[in-house]
Short mmCIF file of C-alpha atoms in Angstrom, two decimals:
data_model
loop_
_atom_site.label_atom_id
_atom_site.label_comp_id
_atom_site.label_asym_id
_atom_site.label_seq_id
_atom_site.Cartn_x
_atom_site.Cartn_y
_atom_site.Cartn_z
CA MET G 1 8.04 2.57 28.29
CA ASN G 2 8.77 5.05 31.04
CA ASN G 3 7.00 8.20 31.85
CA THR G 4 8.81 11.27 30.44
CA HIS G 5 8.97 13.87 28.17
CA ARG G 6 8.15 13.40 24.11
CA GLN G 7 6.85 9.63 24.35
CA ILE G 8 4.83 8.34 21.87
CA ALA G 9 3.57 5.08 21.08
CA VAL G 10 3.30 3.69 17.53
CA ILE G 11 0.62 -0.07 17.46
CA GLY G 12 1.38 -0.91 14.55
CA GLY G 13 4.00 -2.90 13.00
CA GLY G 14 3.64 -2.59 9.32
CA LEU G 15 5.94 -0.93 6.17
CA SER G 16 3.95 2.76 8.07
CA GLY G 17 4.30 2.08 11.70
CA ILE G 18 7.54 1.10 11.80
CA CYS G 19 8.55 3.95 9.11
CA SER G 20 6.18 6.96 10.97
CA ALA G 21 8.16 5.40 13.80
CA TYR G 22 11.92 5.62 12.88
CA PHE G 23 11.21 9.30 11.56
CA LEU G 24 10.47 10.47 15.05
CA ALA G 25 12.95 8.72 16.08
CA ALA G 26 15.33 10.16 14.79
CA LYS G 27 13.60 13.74 15.92
CA GLY G 28 13.88 12.89 19.91
CA TYR G 29 11.62 11.47 20.34
CA GLU G 30 11.41 7.95 22.36
CA VAL G 31 9.47 6.05 20.45
CA ALA G 32 7.95 2.15 21.82
CA VAL G 33 6.05 0.71 18.63
CA ILE G 34 3.70 -2.49 19.52
CA GLU G 35 2.11 -5.12 17.31
CA ARG G 36 0.02 -7.98 17.48
CA ARG G 37 2.22 -10.14 15.69
CA ALA G 38 4.82 -12.02 16.59
CA HIS G 39 6.95 -10.03 13.79
CA VAL G 40 7.42 -7.16 11.97
CA ALA G 41 5.66 -6.73 8.08
CA GLU G 42 3.14 -10.12 8.92
CA GLU G 43 0.42 -8.61 7.41
CA ALA G 44 -0.45 -6.12 5.38
CA THR G 45 2.51 -5.32 4.40
CA PHE G 46 3.61 -8.97 3.29
CA GLY G 47 1.16 -8.83 0.61
CA ASN G 48 3.14 -4.24 -0.97
CA SER G 49 3.36 -5.46 -4.71
CA GLY G 50 6.60 -4.06 -4.45
CA LEU G 51 7.10 -1.67 -6.70
CA LEU G 52 8.14 1.99 -6.02
CA ALA G 53 7.02 3.87 -8.20
CA PRO G 54 5.71 7.85 -8.25
CA GLY G 55 4.71 6.78 -11.75
CA LEU G 56 2.98 4.56 -11.10
CA ALA G 57 0.92 6.57 -7.60
CA MET G 58 -3.10 6.96 -8.57
CA PRO G 59 -6.14 6.67 -6.17
CA LEU G 60 -7.13 2.08 -5.79
CA THR G 61 -10.19 2.35 -7.66
CA LEU G 62 -12.63 -0.77 -8.19
CA PRO G 63 -14.10 -0.91 -11.29
CA GLY G 64 -18.18 0.60 -11.30
CA ALA G 65 -21.48 -1.02 -9.56
CA PHE G 66 -22.22 -2.20 -12.90
CA SER G 67 -19.43 -4.30 -14.03
CA THR G 68 -18.79 -5.49 -10.16
CA PHE G 69 -20.96 -7.52 -9.41
CA ALA G 70 -21.30 -8.94 -12.96
CA CYS G 71 -17.71 -9.93 -12.19
CA ARG G 72 -19.60 -12.84 -9.35
CA PHE G 73 -20.76 -14.52 -13.31
CA GLN G 74 -17.08 -14.11 -14.87
CA GLU G 75 -14.31 -16.74 -15.33
CA GLU G 76 -12.02 -13.82 -15.33
CA PRO G 77 -13.21 -11.44 -12.86
CA ARG G 78 -11.74 -8.10 -12.05
CA VAL G 79 -12.93 -7.51 -8.23
CA LEU G 80 -13.97 -10.98 -6.50
CA LEU G 81 -17.25 -10.84 -4.18
CA ALA G 82 -18.36 -12.65 -1.81
CA PRO G 83 -21.63 -14.45 -2.26
CA GLY G 84 -24.82 -12.62 -0.45
CA THR G 85 -26.45 -9.03 -0.46
CA ASP G 86 -24.10 -6.46 1.74
CA LEU G 87 -26.07 -3.08 1.23
CA LYS G 88 -22.97 -1.17 3.66
CA ARG G 89 -20.43 -2.92 0.89
CA ASN G 90 -22.75 -1.55 -1.88
CA ARG G 91 -22.82 2.14 -0.26
CA TRP G 92 -18.51 2.12 -0.01
CA MET G 93 -18.84 1.44 -3.19
CA ARG G 94 -20.65 4.40 -4.15
CA GLN G 95 -18.19 6.38 -2.56
CA ALA G 96 -15.83 5.15 -4.41
CA ARG G 97 -17.26 6.27 -7.65
CA GLN G 98 -17.60 9.09 -6.95
CA ALA G 99 -15.05 9.98 -4.95
CA GLN G 100 -13.00 8.51 -8.84
CA GLN G 101 -15.49 10.26 -10.84
CA GLN G 102 -15.09 14.04 -8.89
CA ARG G 103 -11.55 14.19 -7.22
CA PHE G 104 -9.58 11.35 -9.17
CA ALA G 105 -7.77 13.48 -10.78
CA ASP G 106 -6.51 16.34 -8.30
CA ASN G 107 -5.82 13.26 -6.25
CA LYS G 108 -3.26 11.29 -8.64
CA LEU G 109 -1.38 14.74 -8.50
CA ARG G 110 -1.27 14.45 -5.03
CA LEU G 111 -0.22 10.83 -4.70
CA THR G 112 2.18 11.46 -7.70
CA ARG G 113 3.81 13.63 -5.76
CA LEU G 114 3.59 12.02 -1.85
CA SER G 115 5.00 8.62 -3.67
CA ALA G 116 8.00 10.69 -5.54
CA TYR G 117 9.12 12.18 -2.31
CA GLY G 118 8.75 8.86 -0.37
CA GLN G 119 10.17 6.89 -3.25
CA GLU G 120 14.39 9.47 -2.52
CA LEU G 121 13.68 9.50 0.82
CA THR G 122 14.34 4.74 0.03
CA ARG G 123 16.48 6.02 -1.73
CA GLN G 124 18.55 7.34 1.28
CA LEU G 125 17.57 5.28 3.39
CA GLN G 126 18.40 2.31 1.53
CA GLU G 127 22.60 4.29 0.68
CA HIS G 128 22.72 5.33 4.53
CA TYR G 129 21.98 1.88 5.58
CA ALA G 130 23.42 0.00 2.76
CA MET G 131 20.94 -1.95 2.74
CA GLU G 132 20.39 -5.04 0.75
CA HIS G 133 18.07 -4.75 -1.49
CA GLU G 134 16.58 -6.61 -4.61
CA ASN G 135 15.63 -2.58 -6.75
CA GLY G 136 15.18 -3.39 -10.16
CA ASN G 137 14.19 -0.19 -12.48
CA GLY G 138 11.36 0.19 -14.58
CA VAL G 139 7.43 -0.46 -15.39
CA PHE G 140 5.51 -0.92 -17.61
CA HIS G 141 2.37 0.34 -16.58
CA LEU G 142 -0.37 -1.76 -19.51
CA PHE G 143 -4.05 -1.25 -20.93
CA ARG G 144 -6.02 -4.06 -22.00
CA THR G 145 -8.28 -2.27 -23.29
CA PRO G 146 -9.51 1.83 -25.21
CA ALA G 147 -11.79 2.55 -22.91
CA GLU G 148 -8.25 2.12 -20.31
CA ALA G 149 -6.01 3.30 -22.99
CA ALA G 150 -8.31 7.23 -23.00
CA ARG G 151 -7.23 6.93 -19.18
CA MET G 152 -3.26 8.02 -20.41
CA ALA G 153 -3.14 11.84 -20.85
CA PRO G 154 -4.74 12.65 -17.64
CA LEU G 155 -1.98 9.94 -16.33
CA GLN G 156 1.34 11.72 -18.23
CA GLU G 157 0.10 15.26 -17.39
CA ALA G 158 -0.32 14.31 -13.96
CA ALA G 159 3.57 11.95 -14.92
CA GLN G 160 4.75 15.80 -16.87
CA GLN G 161 3.65 18.73 -13.38
CA CYS G 162 5.60 15.55 -10.89
CA GLU G 163 9.07 16.15 -13.67
CA ILE G 164 8.11 12.31 -13.63
CA LYS G 165 10.31 10.76 -16.90
CA HIS G 166 7.61 8.63 -18.73
CA LYS G 167 6.98 7.21 -21.93
CA ALA G 168 4.16 5.93 -24.42
CA LEU G 169 4.24 2.86 -25.71
CA ASP G 170 2.63 0.50 -28.01
CA THR G 171 3.12 -3.55 -28.34
CA ALA G 172 5.89 -3.41 -30.39
CA ALA G 173 8.28 -1.12 -28.76
CA ILE G 174 7.48 -2.99 -25.35
CA ARG G 175 9.46 -5.94 -27.04
CA LEU G 176 12.28 -3.41 -27.96
CA LEU G 177 13.33 -2.58 -23.58
CA GLU G 178 11.53 -6.09 -23.28
CA PRO G 179 12.61 -9.03 -25.51
CA ALA G 180 10.51 -11.72 -23.50
CA PHE G 181 7.80 -9.24 -23.07
CA SER G 182 4.86 -12.11 -24.87
CA SER G 183 4.41 -11.16 -28.47
CA GLU G 184 0.56 -12.45 -28.59
CA ALA G 185 -0.03 -9.85 -25.55
CA ALA G 186 -3.44 -7.97 -26.36
CA LEU G 187 -2.71 -4.51 -25.58
CA ALA G 188 -4.66 -0.51 -26.46
CA GLY G 189 -1.13 0.91 -25.57
CA ALA G 190 1.13 1.39 -22.56
CA LEU G 191 3.01 3.61 -20.83
CA TYR G 192 6.87 3.60 -19.37
CA TYR G 193 8.63 4.86 -15.89
CA PRO G 194 11.56 4.43 -16.53
CA ASP G 195 13.20 5.21 -12.35
CA ASP G 196 9.96 3.99 -11.54
CA ILE G 197 11.57 0.91 -9.23
CA ALA G 198 10.08 -2.49 -8.00
CA GLY G 199 11.93 -4.49 -5.27
CA ASN G 200 11.70 -6.36 -2.49
CA CYS G 201 9.11 -4.18 0.64
CA VAL G 202 8.95 -6.57 2.73
CA LEU G 203 13.23 -6.92 2.97
CA PHE G 204 13.40 -3.14 2.83
CA ALA G 205 10.09 -3.06 6.43
CA LYS G 206 12.44 -5.63 7.90
CA GLN G 207 16.11 -3.11 7.77
CA MET G 208 14.12 -0.35 9.30
CA ARG G 209 12.91 -1.83 12.12
CA ASN G 210 16.83 -2.02 12.46
CA ALA G 211 17.75 1.33 11.73
CA ALA G 212 14.84 2.39 14.23
CA GLN G 213 16.47 0.12 16.92
CA GLU G 214 19.25 1.93 16.05
CA LEU G 215 17.38 5.07 16.70
CA GLY G 216 16.40 3.84 20.37
CA VAL G 217 12.53 2.95 18.96
CA THR G 218 11.07 -0.62 21.30
CA PHE G 219 9.58 -2.77 19.70
CA HIS G 220 6.93 -5.09 21.15
CA PHE G 221 5.21 -7.34 19.95
CA GLY G 222 2.75 -10.06 20.95
CA SER G 223 1.07 -6.91 22.55
CA ALA G 224 -2.60 -6.31 21.41
CA VAL G 225 -4.66 -2.71 21.59
CA LYS G 226 -7.79 -3.47 23.20
CA ALA G 227 -8.88 0.73 23.84
CA ILE G 228 -7.42 4.35 23.48
CA GLN G 229 -8.32 6.67 25.79
CA PRO G 230 -7.27 10.73 25.76
CA GLU G 231 -6.44 12.16 28.85
CA PHE G 232 -6.31 15.64 30.74
CA GLY G 233 -3.39 16.87 30.96
CA GLY G 234 -2.45 15.59 27.00
CA ARG G 235 -1.53 12.14 27.95
CA VAL G 236 -3.07 9.08 26.15
CA ALA G 237 -3.95 6.23 28.20
CA LEU G 238 -3.95 2.40 26.21
CA GLU G 239 -5.31 -0.71 27.22
CA LEU G 240 -3.29 -3.68 26.23
CA GLU G 241 -3.83 -7.42 26.17
CA SER G 242 0.42 -8.80 26.41
CA GLN G 243 2.64 -11.23 28.41
CA HIS G 244 5.04 -8.46 28.48
CA LEU G 245 3.44 -4.70 29.18
CA PRO G 246 1.35 -3.69 32.29
CA GLY G 247 -2.27 -3.48 30.65
CA ARG G 248 -2.33 -0.13 31.33
CA ILE G 249 -0.01 2.61 30.50
CA THR G 250 0.18 6.38 29.48
CA THR G 251 2.27 8.06 26.93
CA ASP G 252 2.49 11.65 25.33
CA GLY G 253 0.73 11.00 21.70
CA VAL G 254 -0.07 7.40 19.82
CA VAL G 255 0.35 7.16 15.76
CA LEU G 256 -3.38 4.80 15.03
CA ALA G 257 -0.64 3.01 11.55
CA ALA G 258 -3.04 -0.61 12.30
CA GLY G 259 -4.67 -0.98 9.76
CA MET G 260 -8.79 -1.94 10.32
CA GLN G 261 -7.91 -2.32 13.56
CA THR G 262 -7.29 2.04 13.66
CA ALA G 263 -11.36 2.04 12.46
CA GLU G 264 -11.07 -0.19 15.50
CA LEU G 265 -10.38 1.42 18.02
CA LEU G 266 -11.01 5.47 16.76
CA ARG G 267 -14.09 4.76 16.48
CA PRO G 268 -15.40 5.22 20.80
CA LEU G 269 -13.25 8.77 19.80
CA ASP G 270 -16.57 9.38 18.03
CA THR G 271 -13.86 10.08 14.70
CA PRO G 272 -15.49 7.56 12.25
CA LEU G 273 -13.47 5.98 9.28
CA PRO G 274 -14.34 4.38 6.23
CA LEU G 275 -11.47 2.22 6.16
CA ARG G 276 -13.63 -0.97 4.53
CA ALA G 277 -11.23 -4.61 4.74
CA LEU G 278 -10.69 -5.85 0.99
CA GLN G 279 -8.55 -9.29 0.57
CA SER G 280 -5.45 -8.75 -1.95
CA TYR G 281 -4.09 -12.03 -3.03
CA SER G 282 -0.33 -12.59 -4.29
CA ALA G 283 1.81 -15.28 -6.51
CA LEU G 284 5.13 -16.14 -5.60
CA VAL G 285 6.37 -17.74 -8.90
CA PRO G 286 10.52 -19.95 -9.26
CA VAL G 287 11.93 -18.04 -12.95
CA LYS G 288 12.16 -21.14 -15.49
CA ASN G 289 13.82 -19.67 -17.90
CA PRO G 290 15.89 -16.54 -16.85
CA ASP G 291 15.85 -15.61 -20.50
CA ASP G 292 11.71 -15.38 -21.36
CA ALA G 293 11.66 -14.05 -17.07
CA PRO G 294 10.91 -9.95 -17.25
CA ASN G 295 13.14 -7.82 -16.43
CA MET G 296 12.02 -5.06 -15.19
CA ALA G 297 8.19 -3.90 -13.71
CA LEU G 298 4.15 -4.81 -14.69
CA PHE G 299 1.17 -3.35 -13.34
CA ASP G 300 -1.71 -4.35 -15.52
CA ASP G 301 -4.63 -1.82 -15.09
CA SER G 302 -7.90 -4.07 -15.83
CA TYR G 303 -6.86 -6.28 -13.29
CA LYS G 304 -4.98 -4.05 -10.93
CA VAL G 305 -2.00 -6.79 -10.73
CA ALA G 306 1.99 -5.70 -10.65
CA MET G 307 4.67 -8.68 -11.49
CA ALA G 308 7.46 -7.35 -10.29
CA ARG G 309 10.58 -10.14 -10.59
CA LEU G 310 12.39 -10.58 -7.95
CA GLY G 311 16.01 -11.77 -8.34
CA ASN G 312 15.00 -15.66 -9.15
CA ARG G 313 11.47 -15.20 -8.58
CA ILE G 314 8.22 -13.42 -10.19
CA ARG G 315 5.60 -11.88 -7.04
CA ILE G 316 2.61 -11.87 -8.68
CA THR G 317 0.48 -9.26 -5.85
CA GLY G 318 -3.09 -7.50 -6.28
CA LEU G 319 -6.58 -8.88 -7.09
CA LEU G 320 -8.85 -7.61 -4.64
CA GLY G 321 -11.59 -9.06 -3.09
CA PHE G 322 -15.05 -8.01 -0.87
CA THR G 323 -14.64 -11.80 0.41
CA PRO G 324 -13.32 -12.13 4.11
CA PRO G 325 -10.23 -13.50 5.10
CA SER G 326 -9.72 -16.92 5.61
CA GLN G 327 -6.63 -19.17 4.42
CA ALA G 328 -8.48 -21.45 2.04
CA ILE G 329 -7.66 -18.08 -1.22
CA PRO G 330 -10.80 -18.97 -3.44
CA PRO G 331 -10.23 -20.55 -7.19
CA LYS G 332 -10.45 -17.38 -9.56
CA ALA G 333 -7.89 -16.20 -7.61
CA LEU G 334 -5.44 -18.62 -8.14
CA ARG G 335 -6.24 -18.91 -11.91
CA ASN G 336 -6.46 -14.75 -12.00
CA LEU G 337 -2.45 -13.72 -11.53
CA LEU G 338 -1.09 -17.51 -12.85
CA LYS G 339 -3.34 -16.29 -16.13
CA ILE G 340 -2.39 -12.49 -15.95
CA ALA G 341 1.90 -13.38 -15.05
CA GLY G 342 0.77 -16.30 -17.87
CA ASP G 343 -0.64 -12.98 -20.62
CA TYR G 344 2.70 -11.53 -21.25
CA TYR G 345 5.36 -13.28 -19.71
CA PRO G 346 4.11 -17.90 -20.83
CA ASN G 347 7.32 -18.93 -20.60
CA ALA G 348 8.81 -16.71 -17.37
CA ALA G 349 7.96 -19.86 -14.91
CA ASN G 350 6.73 -22.55 -13.01
CA TYR G 351 3.38 -20.83 -12.63
CA ASN G 352 2.75 -24.77 -11.13
CA GLN G 353 5.38 -24.69 -8.10
CA ALA G 354 3.10 -21.04 -7.20
CA HIS G 355 3.09 -20.48 -3.63
CA PHE G 356 -0.39 -18.33 -2.90
CA TRP G 357 -1.67 -15.53 -0.12
CA SER G 358 -3.75 -13.42 1.33
CA SER G 359 -3.74 -10.04 3.08
CA THR G 360 -6.49 -7.57 4.36
CA ILE G 361 -6.02 -3.90 3.50
CA PRO G 362 -7.46 -0.61 4.86
CA LEU G 363 -9.16 0.92 1.93
CA LEU G 364 -11.18 4.46 1.85
CA PRO G 365 -13.67 4.95 -0.86
CA SER G 366 -11.16 7.60 -2.60
CA GLY G 367 -9.40 5.24 -2.51
CA MET G 368 -6.16 7.70 -0.49
CA PRO G 369 -3.94 7.02 1.77
CA LEU G 370 -4.44 8.90 5.60
CA PHE G 371 -2.12 10.36 7.83
CA GLY G 372 -2.23 13.36 10.28
CA PRO G 373 -3.82 14.56 13.88
CA THR G 374 -7.66 13.41 14.16
CA ARG G 375 -9.46 15.95 17.04
CA HIS G 376 -8.50 14.64 19.61
CA GLY G 377 -4.48 16.12 18.39
CA ASN G 378 -2.40 13.73 20.79
CA VAL G 379 -3.25 10.53 18.13
CA PHE G 380 -2.18 10.81 14.98
CA VAL G 381 -3.52 7.80 12.04
CA ASN G 382 -0.30 6.84 9.43
CA VAL G 383 -2.74 4.52 6.77
CA GLY G 384 -4.85 2.99 4.34
CA HIS G 385 -2.18 3.42 2.00
CA GLY G 386 -3.16 -0.01 -0.10
CA VAL G 387 -1.43 -3.22 -1.77
CA ALA G 388 1.41 -0.43 -4.44
CA GLY G 389 1.68 2.28 -0.94
CA TRP G 390 5.53 1.57 -1.07
CA ALA G 391 6.96 4.90 -1.89
CA ALA G 392 3.34 6.28 -0.65
CA ALA G 393 4.22 4.73 3.02
CA VAL G 394 7.76 5.74 3.32
CA GLY G 395 6.37 9.54 2.83
CA SER G 396 3.39 9.99 4.34
CA ALA G 397 5.97 8.83 8.11
CA ARG G 398 7.99 11.69 7.38
CA ALA G 399 5.17 13.51 6.84
CA LEU G 400 2.92 12.95 9.57
CA ALA G 401 6.98 12.50 11.67
CA ASP G 402 6.40 16.92 11.65
CA MET G 403 3.47 16.93 11.84
CA VAL G 404 3.84 15.85 15.15
CA ALA G 405 6.34 17.92 15.70
CA GLY G 406 4.41 20.90 15.32
CA GLU G 407 6.99 21.23 11.56
CA GLN G 408 5.50 22.32 8.50
CA PRO G 409 6.42 18.72 6.16
CA GLU G 410 8.46 19.22 3.16
CA VAL G 411 5.48 18.16 1.08
CA ASP G 412 1.70 19.30 1.12
CA PRO G 413 -0.77 17.02 3.11
CA GLU G 414 -3.49 18.52 1.77
CA GLY G 415 -6.59 15.64 0.41
CA PHE G 416 -4.69 13.50 3.41
CA LEU G 417 -5.63 15.06 6.72
CA PRO G 418 -7.92 13.39 9.03
CA GLN G 419 -9.94 16.83 8.30
CA ASP G 420 -10.28 17.45 4.83
CA LEU G 421 -12.50 13.72 5.31
CA ALA G 422 -14.74 14.83 7.97
CA ALA G 423 -15.18 17.80 4.81
CA ALA G 424 -14.84 15.42 2.27
#
């Protein structure tokens, strides 16, 4: 990085960081992405559900405290918990429940608009660069119980306000659209979004890296940022651990799109973020019977799990855990993912050949992404999109680039800004 004007460092090589770098470079900034891994999209983005779905966009919420703790004793828990008492976790969950009760409807509407914006941007980018993709149209939002189905009315209202096509369905109507759907699946209701999409988020992120490089963005892998420090004169210093970069560099601004590390880097700057690290569990299974496999994606509201077909594979993503990162995935997570898939498409895939993995995702109590300037004017954040946040990540990256450039974003950033978090 040369000491020229209008330099921006982006910390994090996931989807949020790559897209932030792309849109900043498109505005004429000299951009460098600093990533601690050896490649892009190796952490939270790798665990993305593949849903590019404004209709399904909603703050990621968890069950209430009582039902969550009861999950410890269930064979098919909706949330996995580590053993022992965690007072910080309990406090965070109370904050999350309060945000869900008080602000869910407003946040749902905001996130739907942001995601619709991001979906359109994604389509434009895929078309402009003739990107390879595995997109499939149509997404079902499934509700197993009457209590869950009672939420359909406000979800439909948000879809109507954002002019998103949708239709309420019963199980028989789903089977007309998706003949492979199990006739034995017990549902209390479903919403169908014909224009929502499911695809390969990791493939998109890698192609966006190529697009960013065409605009002059440089990527520095195997480089960890240890500290950031605003300096007099409006510059920012970065302390690095890298074999390729100096131990200290300065830049005009920095975008933190580094997952949980975002909170760690901001803490010394008196800018706390109440991010909580959750594990998201996923499985990839080979299609066995193409006629019995889904053509459209689904989202199970009870378990917060998505299924999406990617060619001759099916991806099952989203079961969450308040558990420490580990190479050994909890057996309950393995059973749950395959059980949920089998409920809807029992003959679709060789479920005994599933490949499992887990990813760490950062989540705010509101379940909303956060992007924009911090109290340090040239330090920005773009974080917290969750496992179903592909569209929101693209939309927030473009809005962030507008804000860095001092321009008015095309989508309203209210409710996503760090200053909104402080006021909540």
